[in-house]
């Protein structure tokens, strides 16, 4: 029987991806979620909605919980 090696899975919810909804983001401020992301996966051009680097994102959900507009979601 093959046992799953959980130590190799750094993502908490590997079946999901972090998605940004530009319709929910007011796009009039520096995104505070960039400062809370532990791996620097969020970037922003001007005041536009943030962009996610899926290669870096570990799906921790910190940005999802921080954004008061619900513009970031794990789906
Ligand atoms: S889910 Fe976590 S790792 Fe991914 S962008 Fe948000 S704060 Fe960064």
Coordinates of N, CA and C and ligand atoms in Angstrom, one line a residue:
X1 N 0.8 -1.2 0.0 CA 0.0 0.0 0.0 C 0.9 1.2 0.0
X2 N 0.6 2.2 -0.9 CA 1.3 3.4 -1.0 C 0.8 4.4 0.0
X3 N 1.6 4.9 0.9 CA 1.1 6.0 1.8 C 1.4 7.3 1.3
X4 N 0.5 8.3 1.5 CA 0.7 9.6 1.0 C 1.8 10.3 1.9
X5 N 2.7 10.9 1.2 CA 3.8 11.6 2.0 C 3.4 13.1 2.1
X6 N 2.7 13.4 3.3 CA 2.2 14.7 3.5 C 3.3 15.8 3.6
X7 N 4.5 15.3 3.9 CA 5.6 16.3 4.1 C 6.0 16.9 2.8
X8 N 5.7 16.3 1.6 CA 6.0 16.9 0.3 C 4.9 17.9 -0.1
X9 N 3.8 17.9 0.5 CA 2.8 18.8 0.1 C 2.8 20.1 1.0
X10 N 3.4 21.2 0.4 CA 3.5 22.4 1.1 C 2.2 23.2 1.0
X11 N 1.3 22.9 0.1 CA 0.1 23.6 0.0 C -1.0 23.0 0.9
X12 N -1.7 23.9 1.7 CA -2.6 23.4 2.6 C -3.9 22.8 1.9
X13 N -4.2 23.4 0.7 CA -5.4 23.0 0.0 C -5.0 22.9 -1.5
X14 N -4.3 21.9 -1.8 CA -3.7 21.8 -3.2 C -4.7 21.7 -4.3
X15 N -6.0 21.4 -4.0 CA -7.0 21.3 -5.0 C -7.6 22.7 -5.4
X16 N -7.3 23.7 -4.6 CA -7.8 25.0 -4.9 C -6.7 25.9 -5.5
X17 N -7.2 27.1 -6.0 CA -6.3 28.1 -6.5 C -6.8 29.4 -5.9
X18 N -5.9 30.4 -5.7 CA -6.3 31.7 -5.2 C -6.8 32.5 -6.4
X19 N -7.9 33.0 -6.3 CA -8.5 33.8 -7.4 C -8.8 35.2 -7.0
X20 N -8.5 36.1 -7.9 CA -8.8 37.6 -7.6 C -10.0 38.0 -8.4
X21 N -10.9 38.7 -7.8 CA -12.1 39.2 -8.5 C -11.9 40.7 -8.6
X22 N -11.5 41.2 -9.8 CA -11.3 42.6 -10.0 C -12.6 43.5 -9.8
X23 N -13.8 42.8 -9.9 CA -15.0 43.5 -9.8 C -15.3 43.9 -8.3
X24 N -14.7 43.1 -7.4 CA -14.9 43.4 -6.0 C -13.8 44.4 -5.4
X25 N -12.7 44.4 -6.1 CA -11.6 45.3 -5.7 C -11.8 46.7 -6.1
X26 N -11.8 47.7 -5.2 CA -12.0 49.1 -5.6 C -10.9 49.7 -6.5
X27 N -9.8 49.0 -6.4 CA -8.6 49.4 -7.2 C -8.2 50.9 -7.1
X28 N -8.3 51.4 -5.8 CA -7.9 52.7 -5.5 C -6.9 52.9 -4.3
X29 N -6.2 51.8 -4.1 CA -5.3 51.8 -2.9 C -4.2 50.7 -3.1
X30 N -3.1 50.9 -2.3 CA -2.1 49.8 -2.3 C -2.7 48.6 -1.6
X31 N -2.6 47.5 -2.2 CA -3.3 46.3 -1.7 C -2.6 45.8 -0.4
X32 N -3.3 45.9 0.8 CA -2.6 45.5 2.0 C -2.3 44.0 2.1
X33 N -2.9 43.2 1.2 CA -2.6 41.8 1.3 C -1.2 41.5 0.8
X34 N -0.6 42.3 0.0 CA 0.8 42.1 -0.4 C 1.7 42.0 0.8
X35 N 1.4 42.8 1.8 CA 2.3 42.9 3.0 C 2.1 41.7 3.9
X36 N 1.0 41.0 3.8 CA 0.7 39.9 4.7 C 1.1 38.5 4.1
X37 N 1.2 38.5 2.8 CA 1.6 37.2 2.1 C 3.0 36.8 2.5
X38 N 3.1 35.6 3.1 CA 4.4 35.1 3.6 C 5.4 34.7 2.6
X39 N 4.9 34.6 1.3 CA 5.9 34.1 0.3 C 6.0 35.1 -0.9
X40 N 5.4 36.3 -0.7 CA 5.5 37.3 -1.8 C 4.9 36.9 -3.1
X41 N 3.7 36.3 -3.0 CA 3.0 35.8 -4.2 C 2.1 36.8 -4.8
X42 N 1.9 38.0 -4.1 CA 1.0 39.0 -4.7 C 1.8 40.2 -5.1
X43 N 1.4 40.7 -6.3 CA 2.0 41.9 -6.9 C 0.9 42.8 -7.4
X44 N 1.2 44.0 -7.6 CA 0.2 45.0 -8.0 C 0.8 46.0 -8.9
X45 N 0.1 46.3 -10.0 CA 0.5 47.4 -10.9 C -0.3 48.6 -10.6
X46 N 0.3 49.6 -10.1 CA -0.5 50.8 -9.7 C -1.4 50.4 -8.6
X47 N -2.7 50.9 -8.8 CA -3.7 50.5 -7.8 C -4.6 49.4 -8.3
X48 N -4.2 48.7 -9.3 CA -5.0 47.7 -9.9 C -5.2 46.5 -8.9
X49 N -6.2 45.7 -9.2 CA -6.3 44.5 -8.4 C -5.0 43.7 -8.4
X50 N -4.7 43.1 -7.3 CA -3.4 42.3 -7.2 C -3.4 41.1 -8.2
X51 N -2.2 40.7 -8.5 CA -2.0 39.5 -9.3 C -1.4 38.4 -8.5
X52 N -1.7 37.2 -8.7 CA -1.2 36.1 -7.9 C -0.2 35.3 -8.7
X53 N 1.0 35.0 -8.1 CA 1.9 34.1 -8.7 C 1.6 32.7 -8.2
X54 N 0.9 31.9 -9.0 CA 0.5 30.6 -8.5 C 1.7 29.6 -8.2
X55 N 2.8 29.9 -8.8 CA 4.0 29.1 -8.4 C 4.5 29.4 -7.0
X56 N 4.3 30.6 -6.5 CA 4.7 31.0 -5.2 C 3.7 30.7 -4.1
X57 N 2.4 30.9 -4.5 CA 1.3 30.9 -3.5 C 1.2 29.5 -2.9
X58 N 1.2 29.5 -1.5 CA 1.0 28.2 -0.8 C -0.4 28.0 -0.3
X59 N -1.3 28.9 -0.7 CA -2.7 28.7 -0.4 C -3.0 28.8 1.1
X60 N -2.3 29.7 1.8 CA -2.5 29.8 3.2 C -3.8 30.5 3.6
X61 N -4.3 31.3 2.7 CA -5.6 32.0 3.0 C -5.5 33.3 3.8
X62 N -4.3 33.7 4.1 CA -4.1 34.9 4.9 C -4.7 36.2 4.2
X63 N -4.4 36.2 2.9 CA -4.9 37.4 2.1 C -6.4 37.3 2.0
X64 N -7.0 36.1 1.9 CA -8.4 35.9 1.8 C -9.1 36.5 3.0
X65 N -8.5 36.2 4.2 CA -9.1 36.6 5.4 C -8.9 38.1 5.6
X66 N -7.9 38.7 5.0 CA -7.6 40.1 5.2 C -8.4 41.0 4.4
X67 N -8.7 40.7 3.2 CA -9.4 41.6 2.3 C -10.8 41.8 2.7
X68 N -11.2 43.0 3.1 CA -12.6 43.3 3.5 C -13.6 43.3 2.4
X69 N -13.1 43.3 1.1 CA -14.0 43.4 0.0 C -14.3 42.0 -0.6
X70 N -13.6 41.0 -0.1 CA -13.8 39.6 -0.6 C -13.3 39.5 -2.0
X71 N -12.2 40.3 -2.3 CA -11.7 40.2 -3.7 C -10.8 39.0 -3.9
X72 N -10.4 38.4 -2.9 CA -9.5 37.3 -3.0 C -10.2 36.0 -2.4
X73 N -10.1 35.0 -3.1 CA -10.9 33.8 -2.7 C -10.1 32.5 -3.1
X74 N -10.2 31.5 -2.3 CA -9.6 30.2 -2.6 C -10.8 29.4 -3.2
X75 N -10.7 29.0 -4.4 CA -11.8 28.2 -5.1 C -11.2 27.0 -5.7
Ligands
LIG1 S1 -3.1 32.5 -0.1 FE1 -1.3 32.9 1.3 S2 0.5 32.5 0.0 FE2 -1.3 32.7 -1.4 S3 -1.2 34.9 -2.1 FE3 -2.6 34.7 -0.3 S4 -1.3 35.2 1.5 FE4 0.1 34.7 -0.2

